[in-house]
């Protein structure tokens, strides 16, 4: 009897066993590699896009591991009196200004550039230094874009609103030094700024410089005021950009920020830089606030019960 066919089947069986063993070995190697990679990057934060019910799909949450938090953040004890100071404090008839730490200020009489004018050059025109720097840059860019230098700063911390005023209302928040009231020079006359024509550039672009139209169109139910294009509020570039993108007014923005904490911050990418924005509720005499250990950040009160932390992450 010929045994050759039996030997062929045995060879194939041996080859099958060898292939199976190789497959098991390669699978185990792959599993070990994946586990090693997973452990190695366990401390990296995960960005998860979420849909905000009020303003659409424009925000993001961060699920960050404990390892990254411990390595990247430190705690500060903030005196709760600081809740009444900062560029994001909300001051109105219901939330009066509380005397607090005053940031550096300048007198625009000596600080302004040549691209805008003042209502007069005798009475001091006081503005927070950071807001003044942004104002100078904005007005220079307005000139470069339109060829005009016809804006006039009518008031900052104090604005005349009596008979013949170019700004119909006075606002309690002006005392903070974060606001400007503007008018327009037209030949030998001064006109109330209506936000139209070539001057509309300011309304459309002020957010790029950290300013917002404090009382925008179609937001009177929230702000309590009709459209006031002449009254601009400095809030800083990051916050102004976020508000512009979301299409929200200042009141809506502060309500939105109340949702975000150190564990679940608002994430915003501005010009390739990542910012985390979150709030911490004030408690007792001091509040422990988590801030980045090795990167830039700012802290502002909201004039009520929260601190807003803005953290540059990269």
PDB file of C-alpha atoms in Angstrom:
ATOM      1  CA  UNK A   1       0.000   0.000   0.000  1.00  0.00           C
ATOM      2  CA  UNK A   2       1.335   3.464  -0.947  1.00  0.00           C
ATOM      3  CA  UNK A   3       1.761   5.774   2.150  1.00  0.00           C
ATOM      4  CA  UNK A   4       2.718   8.967   0.204  1.00  0.00           C
ATOM      5  CA  UNK A   5      -0.722  10.685   0.436  1.00  0.00           C
ATOM      6  CA  UNK A   6      -0.686  10.202   4.260  1.00  0.00           C
ATOM      7  CA  UNK A   7       2.723  11.905   4.535  1.00  0.00           C
ATOM      8  CA  UNK A   8       1.434  14.896   2.523  1.00  0.00           C
ATOM      9  CA  UNK A   9      -1.503  15.439   4.855  1.00  0.00           C
ATOM     10  CA  UNK A  10       0.775  15.195   7.909  1.00  0.00           C
ATOM     11  CA  UNK A  11       3.077  17.875   6.464  1.00  0.00           C
ATOM     12  CA  UNK A  12       0.126  20.167   5.953  1.00  0.00           C
ATOM     13  CA  UNK A  13      -1.058  19.580   9.500  1.00  0.00           C
ATOM     14  CA  UNK A  14       2.367  20.437  10.884  1.00  0.00           C
ATOM     15  CA  UNK A  15       2.421  23.599   8.730  1.00  0.00           C
ATOM     16  CA  UNK A  16      -1.011  24.559  10.082  1.00  0.00           C
ATOM     17  CA  UNK A  17       0.199  24.168  13.683  1.00  0.00           C
ATOM     18  CA  UNK A  18       3.240  26.322  12.994  1.00  0.00           C
ATOM     19  CA  UNK A  19       1.061  29.037  11.381  1.00  0.00           C
ATOM     20  CA  UNK A  20      -1.343  28.970  14.335  1.00  0.00           C
ATOM     21  CA  UNK A  21       1.527  29.340  16.818  1.00  0.00           C
ATOM     22  CA  UNK A  22       2.920  32.290  14.837  1.00  0.00           C
ATOM     23  CA  UNK A  23      -0.505  33.946  14.756  1.00  0.00           C
ATOM     24  CA  UNK A  24      -0.921  33.591  18.531  1.00  0.00           C
ATOM     25  CA  UNK A  25       2.568  35.004  19.113  1.00  0.00           C
ATOM     26  CA  UNK A  26       1.953  38.041  16.864  1.00  0.00           C
ATOM     27  CA  UNK A  27      -1.438  38.722  18.489  1.00  0.00           C
ATOM     28  CA  UNK A  28       0.136  38.689  21.947  1.00  0.00           C
ATOM     29  CA  UNK A  29       2.856  41.098  20.811  1.00  0.00           C
ATOM     30  CA  UNK A  30       0.232  43.457  19.391  1.00  0.00           C
ATOM     31  CA  UNK A  31      -1.779  43.339  22.619  1.00  0.00           C
ATOM     32  CA  UNK A  32       1.300  44.162  24.714  1.00  0.00           C
ATOM     33  CA  UNK A  33       2.155  47.085  22.407  1.00  0.00           C
ATOM     34  CA  UNK A  34      -1.313  48.571  22.661  1.00  0.00           C
ATOM     35  CA  UNK A  35      -1.310  48.262  26.457  1.00  0.00           C
ATOM     36  CA  UNK A  36       2.070  49.973  26.694  1.00  0.00           C
ATOM     37  CA  UNK A  37       0.896  52.855  24.495  1.00  0.00           C
ATOM     38  CA  UNK A  38      -2.291  53.229  26.494  1.00  0.00           C
ATOM     39  CA  UNK A  39      -0.413  53.412  29.795  1.00  0.00           C
ATOM     40  CA  UNK A  40       2.166  55.790  28.397  1.00  0.00           C
ATOM     41  CA  UNK A  41      -0.423  58.346  27.308  1.00  0.00           C
ATOM     42  CA  UNK A  42      -2.896  57.917  30.130  1.00  0.00           C
ATOM     43  CA  UNK A  43      -2.165  61.455  31.347  1.00  0.00           C
ATOM     44  CA  UNK A  44      -3.126  63.205  28.093  1.00  0.00           C
ATOM     45  CA  UNK A  45      -6.396  65.154  28.245  1.00  0.00           C
ATOM     46  CA  UNK A  46      -9.211  64.111  25.928  1.00  0.00           C
ATOM     47  CA  UNK A  47     -11.051  66.832  24.009  1.00  0.00           C
ATOM     48  CA  UNK A  48     -14.731  66.087  23.508  1.00  0.00           C
ATOM     49  CA  UNK A  49     -16.858  68.424  21.408  1.00  0.00           C
ATOM     50  CA  UNK A  50     -20.286  69.033  22.890  1.00  0.00           C
ATOM     51  CA  UNK A  51     -23.389  70.877  21.746  1.00  0.00           C
ATOM     52  CA  UNK A  52     -24.373  73.861  23.835  1.00  0.00           C
ATOM     53  CA  UNK A  53     -28.153  74.153  24.048  1.00  0.00           C
ATOM     54  CA  UNK A  54     -28.174  77.937  23.918  1.00  0.00           C
ATOM     55  CA  UNK A  55     -25.516  78.894  21.405  1.00  0.00           C
ATOM     56  CA  UNK A  56     -24.966  75.857  19.159  1.00  0.00           C
ATOM     57  CA  UNK A  57     -22.031  73.555  18.560  1.00  0.00           C
ATOM     58  CA  UNK A  58     -19.273  76.003  19.444  1.00  0.00           C
ATOM     59  CA  UNK A  59     -17.872  74.851  22.771  1.00  0.00           C
ATOM     60  CA  UNK A  60     -15.874  71.918  24.013  1.00  0.00           C
ATOM     61  CA  UNK A  61     -15.366  70.120  27.277  1.00  0.00           C
ATOM     62  CA  UNK A  62     -12.131  68.616  28.528  1.00  0.00           C
ATOM     63  CA  UNK A  63     -11.979  65.272  30.301  1.00  0.00           C
ATOM     64  CA  UNK A  64      -8.586  65.460  31.968  1.00  0.00           C
ATOM     65  CA  UNK A  65      -6.912  62.699  33.942  1.00  0.00           C
ATOM     66  CA  UNK A  66      -5.823  63.184  37.535  1.00  0.00           C
ATOM     67  CA  UNK A  67      -2.185  62.720  36.486  1.00  0.00           C
ATOM     68  CA  UNK A  68      -2.255  65.720  34.183  1.00  0.00           C
ATOM     69  CA  UNK A  69      -4.077  67.878  36.725  1.00  0.00           C
ATOM     70  CA  UNK A  70      -1.542  67.156  39.456  1.00  0.00           C
ATOM     71  CA  UNK A  71       1.380  67.843  37.110  1.00  0.00           C
ATOM     72  CA  UNK A  72      -0.022  71.011  35.482  1.00  0.00           C
ATOM     73  CA  UNK A  73      -1.950  72.921  38.127  1.00  0.00           C
ATOM     74  CA  UNK A  74      -1.401  74.473  41.511  1.00  0.00           C
ATOM     75  CA  UNK A  75      -3.793  75.996  44.037  1.00  0.00           C
ATOM     76  CA  UNK A  76      -3.969  79.672  44.999  1.00  0.00           C
ATOM     77  CA  UNK A  77      -5.782  81.179  47.952  1.00  0.00           C
ATOM     78  CA  UNK A  78      -7.681  84.193  46.624  1.00  0.00           C
ATOM     79  CA  UNK A  79      -9.083  86.765  49.012  1.00  0.00           C
ATOM     80  CA  UNK A  80     -12.799  86.933  48.309  1.00  0.00           C
ATOM     81  CA  UNK A  81     -12.739  90.720  48.142  1.00  0.00           C
ATOM     82  CA  UNK A  82     -11.153  90.213  44.718  1.00  0.00           C
ATOM     83  CA  UNK A  83     -14.493  88.983  43.388  1.00  0.00           C
ATOM     84  CA  UNK A  84     -15.346  92.674  42.954  1.00  0.00           C
ATOM     85  CA  UNK A  85     -12.431  93.487  40.642  1.00  0.00           C
ATOM     86  CA  UNK A  86     -11.334  92.508  37.152  1.00  0.00           C
ATOM     87  CA  UNK A  87     -12.305  93.071  33.541  1.00  0.00           C
ATOM     88  CA  UNK A  88     -15.341  90.767  33.764  1.00  0.00           C
ATOM     89  CA  UNK A  89     -17.192  92.333  36.692  1.00  0.00           C
ATOM     90  CA  UNK A  90     -20.845  93.014  35.913  1.00  0.00           C
ATOM     91  CA  UNK A  91     -21.912  96.398  37.267  1.00  0.00           C
ATOM     92  CA  UNK A  92     -25.466  97.706  36.908  1.00  0.00           C
ATOM     93  CA  UNK A  93     -28.287  99.098  39.034  1.00  0.00           C
ATOM     94  CA  UNK A  94     -28.867  95.667  40.600  1.00  0.00           C
ATOM     95  CA  UNK A  95     -25.157  94.924  41.070  1.00  0.00           C
ATOM     96  CA  UNK A  96     -23.485  98.142  42.241  1.00  0.00           C
ATOM     97  CA  UNK A  97     -19.774  98.700  42.046  1.00  0.00           C
ATOM     98  CA  UNK A  98     -17.857  97.783  45.182  1.00  0.00           C
ATOM     99  CA  UNK A  99     -14.630  99.653  45.802  1.00  0.00           C
ATOM    100  CA  UNK A 100     -11.892  97.132  45.064  1.00  0.00           C
ATOM    101  CA  UNK A 101      -8.333  96.872  43.828  1.00  0.00           C
ATOM    102  CA  UNK A 102      -7.832  99.330  40.954  1.00  0.00           C
ATOM    103  CA  UNK A 103      -5.748  98.115  37.994  1.00  0.00           C
ATOM    104  CA  UNK A 104      -3.150 100.392  36.355  1.00  0.00           C
ATOM    105  CA  UNK A 105      -4.787 103.339  34.590  1.00  0.00           C
ATOM    106  CA  UNK A 106      -3.622 105.996  32.132  1.00  0.00           C
ATOM    107  CA  UNK A 107      -4.783 109.458  31.127  1.00  0.00           C
ATOM    108  CA  UNK A 108      -5.655 109.421  27.435  1.00  0.00           C
ATOM    109  CA  UNK A 109      -4.656 113.079  27.138  1.00  0.00           C
ATOM    110  CA  UNK A 110      -1.030 111.996  27.213  1.00  0.00           C
ATOM    111  CA  UNK A 111      -1.450 108.345  26.193  1.00  0.00           C
ATOM    112  CA  UNK A 112      -3.599 108.442  23.049  1.00  0.00           C
ATOM    113  CA  UNK A 113      -2.173 108.218  19.533  1.00  0.00           C
ATOM    114  CA  UNK A 114      -2.995 110.436  16.530  1.00  0.00           C
ATOM    115  CA  UNK A 115      -5.827 108.300  15.138  1.00  0.00           C
ATOM    116  CA  UNK A 116      -8.627 109.668  17.336  1.00  0.00           C
ATOM    117  CA  UNK A 117      -9.420 112.743  19.412  1.00  0.00           C
ATOM    118  CA  UNK A 118     -10.861 113.583  22.836  1.00  0.00           C
ATOM    119  CA  UNK A 119     -13.823 115.781  23.721  1.00  0.00           C
ATOM    120  CA  UNK A 120     -11.311 118.158  25.317  1.00  0.00           C
ATOM    121  CA  UNK A 121      -7.657 118.164  26.249  1.00  0.00           C
ATOM    122  CA  UNK A 122      -7.999 119.620  29.730  1.00  0.00           C
ATOM    123  CA  UNK A 123     -10.098 117.276  31.881  1.00  0.00           C
ATOM    124  CA  UNK A 124      -8.471 113.877  32.580  1.00  0.00           C
ATOM    125  CA  UNK A 125      -9.804 110.978  30.517  1.00  0.00           C
ATOM    126  CA  UNK A 126      -8.974 107.900  32.594  1.00  0.00           C
ATOM    127  CA  UNK A 127      -8.914 104.377  31.166  1.00  0.00           C
ATOM    128  CA  UNK A 128      -7.402 101.109  32.323  1.00  0.00           C
ATOM    129  CA  UNK A 129      -3.940 100.756  30.799  1.00  0.00           C
ATOM    130  CA  UNK A 130      -4.642  97.487  28.966  1.00  0.00           C
ATOM    131  CA  UNK A 131      -7.876  98.855  27.513  1.00  0.00           C
ATOM    132  CA  UNK A 132      -6.092 102.045  26.454  1.00  0.00           C
ATOM    133  CA  UNK A 133      -3.395 100.102  24.620  1.00  0.00           C
ATOM    134  CA  UNK A 134      -6.072  98.084  22.809  1.00  0.00           C
ATOM    135  CA  UNK A 135      -7.932 101.313  21.946  1.00  0.00           C
ATOM    136  CA  UNK A 136      -4.827 102.830  20.345  1.00  0.00           C
ATOM    137  CA  UNK A 137      -4.222  99.744  18.229  1.00  0.00           C
ATOM    138  CA  UNK A 138      -7.887  99.529  17.187  1.00  0.00           C
ATOM    139  CA  UNK A 139      -8.062 103.164  16.126  1.00  0.00           C
ATOM    140  CA  UNK A 140      -4.832 102.884  14.149  1.00  0.00           C
ATOM    141  CA  UNK A 141      -6.176  99.823  12.328  1.00  0.00           C
ATOM    142  CA  UNK A 142      -9.459 101.665  11.694  1.00  0.00           C
ATOM    143  CA  UNK A 143      -7.473 104.423  10.002  1.00  0.00           C
ATOM    144  CA  UNK A 144      -5.480 101.941   7.932  1.00  0.00           C
ATOM    145  CA  UNK A 145      -8.659 100.211   6.820  1.00  0.00           C
ATOM    146  CA  UNK A 146     -10.867 103.239   6.111  1.00  0.00           C
ATOM    147  CA  UNK A 147      -8.548 106.237   5.814  1.00  0.00           C
ATOM    148  CA  UNK A 148     -10.552 107.914   8.587  1.00  0.00           C
ATOM    149  CA  UNK A 149      -9.502 109.171  12.010  1.00  0.00           C
ATOM    150  CA  UNK A 150     -12.833 110.734  12.917  1.00  0.00           C
ATOM    151  CA  UNK A 151     -13.657 109.007  16.194  1.00  0.00           C
ATOM    152  CA  UNK A 152     -13.836 111.052  19.358  1.00  0.00           C
ATOM    153  CA  UNK A 153     -13.670 109.625  22.873  1.00  0.00           C
ATOM    154  CA  UNK A 154     -16.525 111.391  24.581  1.00  0.00           C
ATOM    155  CA  UNK A 155     -16.170 109.753  27.964  1.00  0.00           C
ATOM    156  CA  UNK A 156     -14.668 106.885  29.944  1.00  0.00           C
ATOM    157  CA  UNK A 157     -15.234 106.859  33.699  1.00  0.00           C
ATOM    158  CA  UNK A 158     -17.488 109.904  33.477  1.00  0.00           C
ATOM    159  CA  UNK A 159     -19.697 110.813  30.506  1.00  0.00           C
ATOM    160  CA  UNK A 160     -21.873 113.907  30.223  1.00  0.00           C
ATOM    161  CA  UNK A 161     -25.456 112.916  29.377  1.00  0.00           C
ATOM    162  CA  UNK A 162     -27.291 116.191  29.880  1.00  0.00           C
ATOM    163  CA  UNK A 163     -28.757 118.509  27.264  1.00  0.00           C
ATOM    164  CA  UNK A 164     -26.910 118.292  23.963  1.00  0.00           C
ATOM    165  CA  UNK A 165     -25.090 115.085  24.937  1.00  0.00           C
ATOM    166  CA  UNK A 166     -23.790 112.795  22.204  1.00  0.00           C
ATOM    167  CA  UNK A 167     -24.381 109.765  24.438  1.00  0.00           C
ATOM    168  CA  UNK A 168     -27.969 109.584  25.702  1.00  0.00           C
ATOM    169  CA  UNK A 169     -27.345 107.332  28.707  1.00  0.00           C
ATOM    170  CA  UNK A 170     -24.907 107.038  31.567  1.00  0.00           C
ATOM    171  CA  UNK A 171     -23.971 103.547  32.704  1.00  0.00           C
ATOM    172  CA  UNK A 172     -23.008 102.456  36.242  1.00  0.00           C
ATOM    173  CA  UNK A 173     -20.216 100.230  34.886  1.00  0.00           C
ATOM    174  CA  UNK A 174     -18.269 103.209  33.544  1.00  0.00           C
ATOM    175  CA  UNK A 175     -16.770 103.696  36.988  1.00  0.00           C
ATOM    176  CA  UNK A 176     -14.722 100.523  36.450  1.00  0.00           C
ATOM    177  CA  UNK A 177     -12.479 102.250  33.879  1.00  0.00           C
ATOM    178  CA  UNK A 178     -13.178  99.491  31.352  1.00  0.00           C
ATOM    179  CA  UNK A 179     -15.526 101.414  29.048  1.00  0.00           C
ATOM    180  CA  UNK A 180     -15.392 104.095  26.389  1.00  0.00           C
ATOM    181  CA  UNK A 181     -18.195 106.236  24.978  1.00  0.00           C
ATOM    182  CA  UNK A 182     -17.501 107.364  21.422  1.00  0.00           C
ATOM    183  CA  UNK A 183     -18.842 110.030  19.082  1.00  0.00           C
ATOM    184  CA  UNK A 184     -17.913 111.028  15.528  1.00  0.00           C
ATOM    185  CA  UNK A 185     -16.196 114.177  14.293  1.00  0.00           C
ATOM    186  CA  UNK A 186     -17.762 115.414  11.044  1.00  0.00           C
ATOM    187  CA  UNK A 187     -16.050 118.568   9.887  1.00  0.00           C
ATOM    188  CA  UNK A 188     -16.714 121.142  12.578  1.00  0.00           C
ATOM    189  CA  UNK A 189     -19.574 119.133  14.102  1.00  0.00           C
ATOM    190  CA  UNK A 190     -19.794 116.196  16.467  1.00  0.00           C
ATOM    191  CA  UNK A 191     -22.457 113.512  15.950  1.00  0.00           C
ATOM    192  CA  UNK A 192     -23.761 110.656  18.070  1.00  0.00           C
ATOM    193  CA  UNK A 193     -22.253 107.396  16.842  1.00  0.00           C
ATOM    194  CA  UNK A 194     -24.984 105.255  15.279  1.00  0.00           C
ATOM    195  CA  UNK A 195     -22.818 102.318  14.209  1.00  0.00           C
ATOM    196  CA  UNK A 196     -23.513 102.891  10.504  1.00  0.00           C
ATOM    197  CA  UNK A 197     -21.630 103.852   7.335  1.00  0.00           C
ATOM    198  CA  UNK A 198     -17.841 103.580   7.251  1.00  0.00           C
ATOM    199  CA  UNK A 199     -17.731 103.926  11.042  1.00  0.00           C
ATOM    200  CA  UNK A 200     -19.511 100.567  11.296  1.00  0.00           C
ATOM    201  CA  UNK A 201     -16.000  99.100  11.115  1.00  0.00           C
ATOM    202  CA  UNK A 202     -15.676  99.614  14.875  1.00  0.00           C
ATOM    203  CA  UNK A 203     -18.868  97.693  15.681  1.00  0.00           C
ATOM    204  CA  UNK A 204     -17.830  94.869  13.366  1.00  0.00           C
ATOM    205  CA  UNK A 205     -14.204  94.602  14.478  1.00  0.00           C
ATOM    206  CA  UNK A 206     -13.902  95.803  18.073  1.00  0.00           C
ATOM    207  CA  UNK A 207     -13.973  92.209  19.384  1.00  0.00           C
ATOM    208  CA  UNK A 208     -10.582  91.600  17.752  1.00  0.00           C
ATOM    209  CA  UNK A 209      -9.111  94.103  20.197  1.00  0.00           C
ATOM    210  CA  UNK A 210     -10.875  92.931  23.345  1.00  0.00           C
ATOM    211  CA  UNK A 211     -13.877  95.271  23.171  1.00  0.00           C
ATOM    212  CA  UNK A 212     -17.568  94.444  22.886  1.00  0.00           C
ATOM    213  CA  UNK A 213     -20.604  96.558  22.108  1.00  0.00           C
ATOM    214  CA  UNK A 214     -21.877  96.354  25.651  1.00  0.00           C
ATOM    215  CA  UNK A 215     -25.546  96.664  24.681  1.00  0.00           C
ATOM    216  CA  UNK A 216     -25.876  94.999  21.266  1.00  0.00           C
ATOM    217  CA  UNK A 217     -28.862  94.704  18.968  1.00  0.00           C
ATOM    218  CA  UNK A 218     -31.704  92.310  19.824  1.00  0.00           C
ATOM    219  CA  UNK A 219     -30.499  91.734  23.395  1.00  0.00           C
ATOM    220  CA  UNK A 220     -32.531  94.318  25.313  1.00  0.00           C
ATOM    221  CA  UNK A 221     -34.440  91.642  27.241  1.00  0.00           C
ATOM    222  CA  UNK A 222     -31.140  90.490  28.726  1.00  0.00           C
ATOM    223  CA  UNK A 223     -29.277  93.795  29.036  1.00  0.00           C
ATOM    224  CA  UNK A 224     -32.131  96.153  29.880  1.00  0.00           C
ATOM    225  CA  UNK A 225     -30.995  98.604  27.180  1.00  0.00           C
ATOM    226  CA  UNK A 226     -31.706  99.087  23.511  1.00  0.00           C
ATOM    227  CA  UNK A 227     -28.831  99.089  21.017  1.00  0.00           C
ATOM    228  CA  UNK A 228     -26.043 101.441  22.165  1.00  0.00           C
ATOM    229  CA  UNK A 229     -23.213 101.257  19.600  1.00  0.00           C
ATOM    230  CA  UNK A 230     -21.417 104.213  21.175  1.00  0.00           C
ATOM    231  CA  UNK A 231     -20.760 102.389  24.458  1.00  0.00           C
ATOM    232  CA  UNK A 232     -17.910  99.853  24.262  1.00  0.00           C
ATOM    233  CA  UNK A 233     -16.704  97.645  27.093  1.00  0.00           C
ATOM    234  CA  UNK A 234     -13.231  96.130  27.364  1.00  0.00           C
ATOM    235  CA  UNK A 235     -13.287  92.459  28.451  1.00  0.00           C
ATOM    236  CA  UNK A 236     -10.018  91.154  26.965  1.00  0.00           C
ATOM    237  CA  UNK A 237      -9.395  89.536  23.592  1.00  0.00           C
ATOM    238  CA  UNK A 238     -10.211  85.941  24.519  1.00  0.00           C
ATOM    239  CA  UNK A 239     -13.585  86.745  26.056  1.00  0.00           C
ATOM    240  CA  UNK A 240     -14.517  89.236  23.340  1.00  0.00           C
ATOM    241  CA  UNK A 241     -13.739  86.640  20.673  1.00  0.00           C
ATOM    242  CA  UNK A 242     -15.782  83.944  22.399  1.00  0.00           C
ATOM    243  CA  UNK A 243     -18.758  86.281  22.812  1.00  0.00           C
ATOM    244  CA  UNK A 244     -18.531  87.273  19.154  1.00  0.00           C
ATOM    245  CA  UNK A 245     -18.413  83.659  18.008  1.00  0.00           C
ATOM    246  CA  UNK A 246     -21.326  82.648  20.208  1.00  0.00           C
ATOM    247  CA  UNK A 247     -23.352  85.748  19.402  1.00  0.00           C
ATOM    248  CA  UNK A 248     -24.097  86.403  23.059  1.00  0.00           C
ATOM    249  CA  UNK A 249     -24.167  89.552  25.153  1.00  0.00           C
ATOM    250  CA  UNK A 250     -22.193  90.054  28.364  1.00  0.00           C
ATOM    251  CA  UNK A 251     -25.004  88.836  30.635  1.00  0.00           C
ATOM    252  CA  UNK A 252     -25.478  85.673  28.597  1.00  0.00           C
ATOM    253  CA  UNK A 253     -21.751  85.036  28.580  1.00  0.00           C
ATOM    254  CA  UNK A 254     -21.433  85.189  32.357  1.00  0.00           C
ATOM    255  CA  UNK A 255     -24.419  82.849  32.683  1.00  0.00           C
ATOM    256  CA  UNK A 256     -22.732  80.457  30.255  1.00  0.00           C
ATOM    257  CA  UNK A 257     -19.407  80.529  32.107  1.00  0.00           C
ATOM    258  CA  UNK A 258     -21.198  79.516  35.277  1.00  0.00           C
ATOM    259  CA  UNK A 259     -21.530  76.010  33.760  1.00  0.00           C
ATOM    260  CA  UNK A 260     -17.785  75.519  33.414  1.00  0.00           C
ATOM    261  CA  UNK A 261     -15.453  74.492  36.226  1.00  0.00           C
ATOM    262  CA  UNK A 262     -11.849  73.440  36.647  1.00  0.00           C
ATOM    263  CA  UNK A 263     -12.874  69.828  36.027  1.00  0.00           C
ATOM    264  CA  UNK A 264     -14.989  70.728  32.989  1.00  0.00           C
ATOM    265  CA  UNK A 265     -13.649  73.949  31.407  1.00  0.00           C
ATOM    266  CA  UNK A 266     -14.720  75.802  28.314  1.00  0.00           C
ATOM    267  CA  UNK A 267     -12.081  75.249  25.641  1.00  0.00           C
ATOM    268  CA  UNK A 268     -11.346  77.905  23.016  1.00  0.00           C
ATOM    269  CA  UNK A 269      -8.729  77.974  20.255  1.00  0.00           C
ATOM    270  CA  UNK A 270      -7.654  81.486  19.307  1.00  0.00           C
ATOM    271  CA  UNK A 271      -5.034  81.918  16.597  1.00  0.00           C
ATOM    272  CA  UNK A 272      -3.561  78.498  17.314  1.00  0.00           C
ATOM    273  CA  UNK A 273      -3.404  78.978  21.092  1.00  0.00           C
ATOM    274  CA  UNK A 274      -5.611  76.896  23.375  1.00  0.00           C
ATOM    275  CA  UNK A 275      -7.390  78.565  26.262  1.00  0.00           C
ATOM    276  CA  UNK A 276      -9.308  76.962  29.107  1.00  0.00           C
ATOM    277  CA  UNK A 277     -11.955  79.168  30.742  1.00  0.00           C
ATOM    278  CA  UNK A 278     -13.649  78.110  33.952  1.00  0.00           C
ATOM    279  CA  UNK A 279     -15.161  79.523  37.113  1.00  0.00           C
ATOM    280  CA  UNK A 280     -14.701  79.000  40.854  1.00  0.00           C
ATOM    281  CA  UNK A 281     -17.354  79.968  43.390  1.00  0.00           C
ATOM    282  CA  UNK A 282     -16.152  82.194  46.205  1.00  0.00           C
ATOM    283  CA  UNK A 283     -16.440  80.690  49.678  1.00  0.00           C
ATOM    284  CA  UNK A 284     -15.591  82.046  53.123  1.00  0.00           C
ATOM    285  CA  UNK A 285     -12.757  84.536  53.516  1.00  0.00           C
ATOM    286  CA  UNK A 286     -10.629  82.935  50.813  1.00  0.00           C
ATOM    287  CA  UNK A 287     -11.250  80.664  47.836  1.00  0.00           C
ATOM    288  CA  UNK A 288      -8.899  77.975  46.584  1.00  0.00           C
ATOM    289  CA  UNK A 289      -8.509  78.428  42.842  1.00  0.00           C
ATOM    290  CA  UNK A 290      -6.670  75.990  40.574  1.00  0.00           C
ATOM    291  CA  UNK A 291      -4.357  77.750  38.127  1.00  0.00           C
ATOM    292  CA  UNK A 292      -1.685  76.538  35.682  1.00  0.00           C
ATOM    293  CA  UNK A 293       1.670  75.916  37.320  1.00  0.00           C
ATOM    294  CA  UNK A 294       3.786  76.930  34.326  1.00  0.00           C
ATOM    295  CA  UNK A 295       1.653  78.913  31.860  1.00  0.00           C
ATOM    296  CA  UNK A 296      -0.096  82.272  31.689  1.00  0.00           C
ATOM    297  CA  UNK A 297      -3.457  82.894  33.277  1.00  0.00           C
ATOM    298  CA  UNK A 298      -5.722  85.719  34.425  1.00  0.00           C
ATOM    299  CA  UNK A 299      -8.318  85.817  37.205  1.00  0.00           C
ATOM    300  CA  UNK A 300     -11.286  88.178  37.232  1.00  0.00           C
ATOM    301  CA  UNK A 301     -14.174  88.462  39.617  1.00  0.00           C
ATOM    302  CA  UNK A 302     -17.742  88.801  38.327  1.00  0.00           C
ATOM    303  CA  UNK A 303     -18.880  91.266  41.031  1.00  0.00           C
ATOM    304  CA  UNK A 304     -21.177  88.643  42.565  1.00  0.00           C
ATOM    305  CA  UNK A 305     -19.866  85.277  43.736  1.00  0.00           C
ATOM    306  CA  UNK A 306     -17.472  83.788  41.157  1.00  0.00           C
ATOM    307  CA  UNK A 307     -13.941  84.023  39.853  1.00  0.00           C
ATOM    308  CA  UNK A 308     -13.312  83.530  36.135  1.00  0.00           C
ATOM    309  CA  UNK A 309      -9.969  81.905  35.315  1.00  0.00           C
ATOM    310  CA  UNK A 310      -8.593  82.176  31.792  1.00  0.00           C
ATOM    311  CA  UNK A 311      -5.690  79.815  31.216  1.00  0.00           C
ATOM    312  CA  UNK A 312      -3.340  79.651  28.231  1.00  0.00           C
ATOM    313  CA  UNK A 313      -2.606  75.979  27.623  1.00  0.00           C
ATOM    314  CA  UNK A 314      -0.223  76.077  24.615  1.00  0.00           C
TER     315      UNK A 314
END
